[in-house]
Short mmCIF file of C-alpha atoms in Angstrom, two decimals:
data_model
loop_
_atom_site.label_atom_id
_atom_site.label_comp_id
_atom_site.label_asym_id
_atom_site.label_seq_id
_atom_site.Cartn_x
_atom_site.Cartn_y
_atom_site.Cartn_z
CA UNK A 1 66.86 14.34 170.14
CA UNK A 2 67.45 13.70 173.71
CA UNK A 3 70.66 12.31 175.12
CA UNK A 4 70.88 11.11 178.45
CA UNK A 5 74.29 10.58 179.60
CA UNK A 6 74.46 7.68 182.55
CA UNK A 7 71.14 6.69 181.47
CA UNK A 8 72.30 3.32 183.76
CA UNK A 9 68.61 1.16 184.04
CA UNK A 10 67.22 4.35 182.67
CA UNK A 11 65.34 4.92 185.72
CA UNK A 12 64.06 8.43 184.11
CA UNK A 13 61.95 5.87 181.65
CA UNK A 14 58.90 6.48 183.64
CA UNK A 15 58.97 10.49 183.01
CA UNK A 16 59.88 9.75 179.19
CA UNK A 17 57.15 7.71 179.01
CA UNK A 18 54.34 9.98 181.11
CA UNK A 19 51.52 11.31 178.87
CA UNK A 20 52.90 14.58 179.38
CA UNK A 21 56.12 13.87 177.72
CA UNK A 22 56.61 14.35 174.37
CA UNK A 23 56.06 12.09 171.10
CA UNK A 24 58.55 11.33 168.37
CA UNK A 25 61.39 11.53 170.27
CA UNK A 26 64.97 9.76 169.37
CA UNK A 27 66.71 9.23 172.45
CA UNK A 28 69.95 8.22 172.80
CA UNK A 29 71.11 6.37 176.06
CA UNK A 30 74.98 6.68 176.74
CA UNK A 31 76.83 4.53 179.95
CA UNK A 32 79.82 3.30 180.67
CA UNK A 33 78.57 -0.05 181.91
CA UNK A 34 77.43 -2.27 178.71
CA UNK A 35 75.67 -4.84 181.06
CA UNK A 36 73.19 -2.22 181.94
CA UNK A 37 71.91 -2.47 178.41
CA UNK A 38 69.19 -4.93 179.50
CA UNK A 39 68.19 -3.11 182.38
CA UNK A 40 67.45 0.00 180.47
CA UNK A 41 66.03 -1.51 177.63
CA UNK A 42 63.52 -3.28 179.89
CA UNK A 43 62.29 -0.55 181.60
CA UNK A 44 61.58 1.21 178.28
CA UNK A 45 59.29 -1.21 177.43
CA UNK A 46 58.04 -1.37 180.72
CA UNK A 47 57.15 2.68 180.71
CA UNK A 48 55.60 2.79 177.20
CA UNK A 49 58.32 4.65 175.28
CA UNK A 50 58.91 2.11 172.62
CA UNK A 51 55.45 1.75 171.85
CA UNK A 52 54.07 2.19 167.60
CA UNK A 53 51.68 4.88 168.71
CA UNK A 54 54.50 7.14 170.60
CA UNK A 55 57.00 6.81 167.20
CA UNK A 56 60.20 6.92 169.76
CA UNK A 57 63.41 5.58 169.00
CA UNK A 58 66.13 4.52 171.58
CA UNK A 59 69.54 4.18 171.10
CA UNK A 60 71.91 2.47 174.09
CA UNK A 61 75.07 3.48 173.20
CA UNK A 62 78.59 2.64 175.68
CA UNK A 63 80.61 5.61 175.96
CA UNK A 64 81.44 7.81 178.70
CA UNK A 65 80.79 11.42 179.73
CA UNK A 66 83.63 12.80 178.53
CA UNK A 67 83.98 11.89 175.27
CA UNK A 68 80.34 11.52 174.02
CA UNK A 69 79.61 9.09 171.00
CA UNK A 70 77.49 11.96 169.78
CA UNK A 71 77.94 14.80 166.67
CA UNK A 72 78.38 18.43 167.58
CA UNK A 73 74.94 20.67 167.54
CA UNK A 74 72.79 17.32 166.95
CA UNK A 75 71.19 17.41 170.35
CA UNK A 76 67.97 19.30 171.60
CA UNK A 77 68.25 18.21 175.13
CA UNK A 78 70.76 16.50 177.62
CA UNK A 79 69.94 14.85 180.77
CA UNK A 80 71.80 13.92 183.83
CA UNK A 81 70.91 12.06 186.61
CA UNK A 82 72.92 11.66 189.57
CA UNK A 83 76.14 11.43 186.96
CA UNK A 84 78.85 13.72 187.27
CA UNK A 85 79.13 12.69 191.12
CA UNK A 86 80.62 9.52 189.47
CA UNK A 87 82.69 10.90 186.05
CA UNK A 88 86.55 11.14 186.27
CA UNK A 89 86.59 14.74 185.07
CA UNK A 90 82.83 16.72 185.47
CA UNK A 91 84.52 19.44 183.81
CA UNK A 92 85.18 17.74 180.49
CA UNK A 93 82.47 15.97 180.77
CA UNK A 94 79.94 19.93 180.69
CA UNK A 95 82.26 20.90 177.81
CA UNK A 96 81.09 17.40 175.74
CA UNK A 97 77.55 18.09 176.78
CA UNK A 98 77.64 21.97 175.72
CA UNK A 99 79.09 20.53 172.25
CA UNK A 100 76.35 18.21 171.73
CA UNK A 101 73.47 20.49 172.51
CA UNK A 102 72.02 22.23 169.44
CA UNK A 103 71.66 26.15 170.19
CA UNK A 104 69.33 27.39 173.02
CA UNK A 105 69.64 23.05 173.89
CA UNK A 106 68.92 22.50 177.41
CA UNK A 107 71.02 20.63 179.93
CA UNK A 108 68.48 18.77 182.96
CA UNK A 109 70.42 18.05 185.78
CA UNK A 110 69.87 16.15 189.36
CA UNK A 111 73.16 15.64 191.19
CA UNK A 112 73.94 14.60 194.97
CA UNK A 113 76.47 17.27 196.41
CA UNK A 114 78.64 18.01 199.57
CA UNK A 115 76.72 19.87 202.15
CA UNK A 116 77.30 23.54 202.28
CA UNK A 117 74.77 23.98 205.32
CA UNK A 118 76.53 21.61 208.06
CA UNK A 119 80.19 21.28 208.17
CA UNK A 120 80.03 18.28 210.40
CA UNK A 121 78.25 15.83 207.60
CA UNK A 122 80.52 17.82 204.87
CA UNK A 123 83.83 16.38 207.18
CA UNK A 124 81.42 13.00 206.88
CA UNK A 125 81.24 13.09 203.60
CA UNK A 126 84.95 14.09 202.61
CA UNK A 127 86.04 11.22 204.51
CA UNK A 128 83.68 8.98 202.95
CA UNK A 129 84.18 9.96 199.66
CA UNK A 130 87.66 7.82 198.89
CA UNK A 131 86.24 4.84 200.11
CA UNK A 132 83.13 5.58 198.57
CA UNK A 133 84.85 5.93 194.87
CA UNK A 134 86.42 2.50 195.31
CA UNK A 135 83.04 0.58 195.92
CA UNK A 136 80.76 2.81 193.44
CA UNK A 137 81.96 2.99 190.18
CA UNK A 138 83.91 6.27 191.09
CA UNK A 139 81.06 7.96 193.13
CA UNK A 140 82.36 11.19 195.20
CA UNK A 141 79.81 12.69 198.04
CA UNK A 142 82.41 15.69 198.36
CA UNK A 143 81.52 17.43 195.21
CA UNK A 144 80.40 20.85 194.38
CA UNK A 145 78.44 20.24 191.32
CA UNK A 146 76.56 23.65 191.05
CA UNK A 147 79.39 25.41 191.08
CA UNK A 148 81.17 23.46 188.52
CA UNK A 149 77.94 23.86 186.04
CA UNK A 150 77.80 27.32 186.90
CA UNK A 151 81.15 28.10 185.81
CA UNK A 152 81.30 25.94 182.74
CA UNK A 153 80.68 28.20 180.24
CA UNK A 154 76.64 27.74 179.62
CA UNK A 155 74.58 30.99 178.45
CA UNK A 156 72.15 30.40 181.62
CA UNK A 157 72.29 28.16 184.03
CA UNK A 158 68.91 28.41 186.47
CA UNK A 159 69.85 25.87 189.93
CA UNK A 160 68.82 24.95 193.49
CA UNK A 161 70.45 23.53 195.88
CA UNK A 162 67.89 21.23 198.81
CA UNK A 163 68.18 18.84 201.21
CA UNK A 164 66.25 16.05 201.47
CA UNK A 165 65.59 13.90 204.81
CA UNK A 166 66.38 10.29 204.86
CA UNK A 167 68.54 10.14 201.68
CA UNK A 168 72.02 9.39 204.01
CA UNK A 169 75.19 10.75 202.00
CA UNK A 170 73.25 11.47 198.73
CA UNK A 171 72.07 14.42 199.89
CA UNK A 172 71.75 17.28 199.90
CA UNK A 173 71.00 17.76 195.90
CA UNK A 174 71.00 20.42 193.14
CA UNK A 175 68.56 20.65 190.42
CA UNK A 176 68.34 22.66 187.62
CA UNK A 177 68.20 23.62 183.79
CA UNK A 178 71.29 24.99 181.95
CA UNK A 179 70.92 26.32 178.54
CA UNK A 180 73.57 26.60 175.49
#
């Protein structure tokens, strides 16, 4: 079972549905946003993951990060893509993920974060950031998402933090695994 929490358009179809990923999977698709159903739905198809030969499921469900529409222990895997820059409470929202994961589950992350290599765009993107959460569905640049992940209570947590050129205020990023 894989759950991916702000699944949105599920623009992560196209990995889910790469030869390399795995068959038989149920996956389970949880946003806030119900009009993104069709969007996500769509690009399932589009990326092969519904198809007989694959035997996936999908499941869009609304709900939101912190209280996931999900039992405790049922999940292998949880995924999160440029999420918890957007969730009222990130830390609530790690201690609904840990609860869903099944032991030794894996939590994928991908998160824009505020820059801790240039102070100038960090000022940037604190004073951005109210603005910012008023015309993007609650989006803060000035978050430090590693951090928060790192000292939410996981059994490992393996991380990077990049920057990327060209990506304006979502960058820099962290990436990582953490594991129940």
């Amino acid at each position: 079972v894989v759950l991916e929490v702000g699944i949105g358009s599920f623009p992560n179809a196209l990995y889910l549905g790469s030869q390399q990923a795995p068959q038989n999977m149920d996956i389970i698709g949880v946003d806030p946003n119900e009009y993104m159903k069709p969007y996500a739905l769509d690009n399932a198809k589009k990326a092969g993951i519904l198809t007989s030969e694959r035997h996936n499921s999908l499941r869009l469900v609304r709900g939101i990060a912190e209280s996931l529409p999900v039992g405790d222990h049922t999940v292998d895997a949880v995924i999160c893509t440029l999420t918890l820059c957007s969730v009222k409470n990130p830390q609530k929202a790690l201690t609904e993920i840990q609860r869903t994961l099944k032991p030794g589950g894996r939590y994928l992350f991908v998160e824009h974060v505020l820059s801790e290599t240039n102070p100038f765009f960090a000022t940037a993107q604190r004073l951005a950031t109210p603005e910012h959460v008023q015309a993007a569905d609650g989006c803060h640049f000035d978050r430090r998402t590693l951090e928060t992940i790192q000292g939410a209570g996981f059994a490992a947590v393996d991380g990077d933090y990049f920057e990327l050129e060209n990506c304006g205020f979502l960058n820099p990023t962290v990436a990582g695994i953490a594991t129940v």
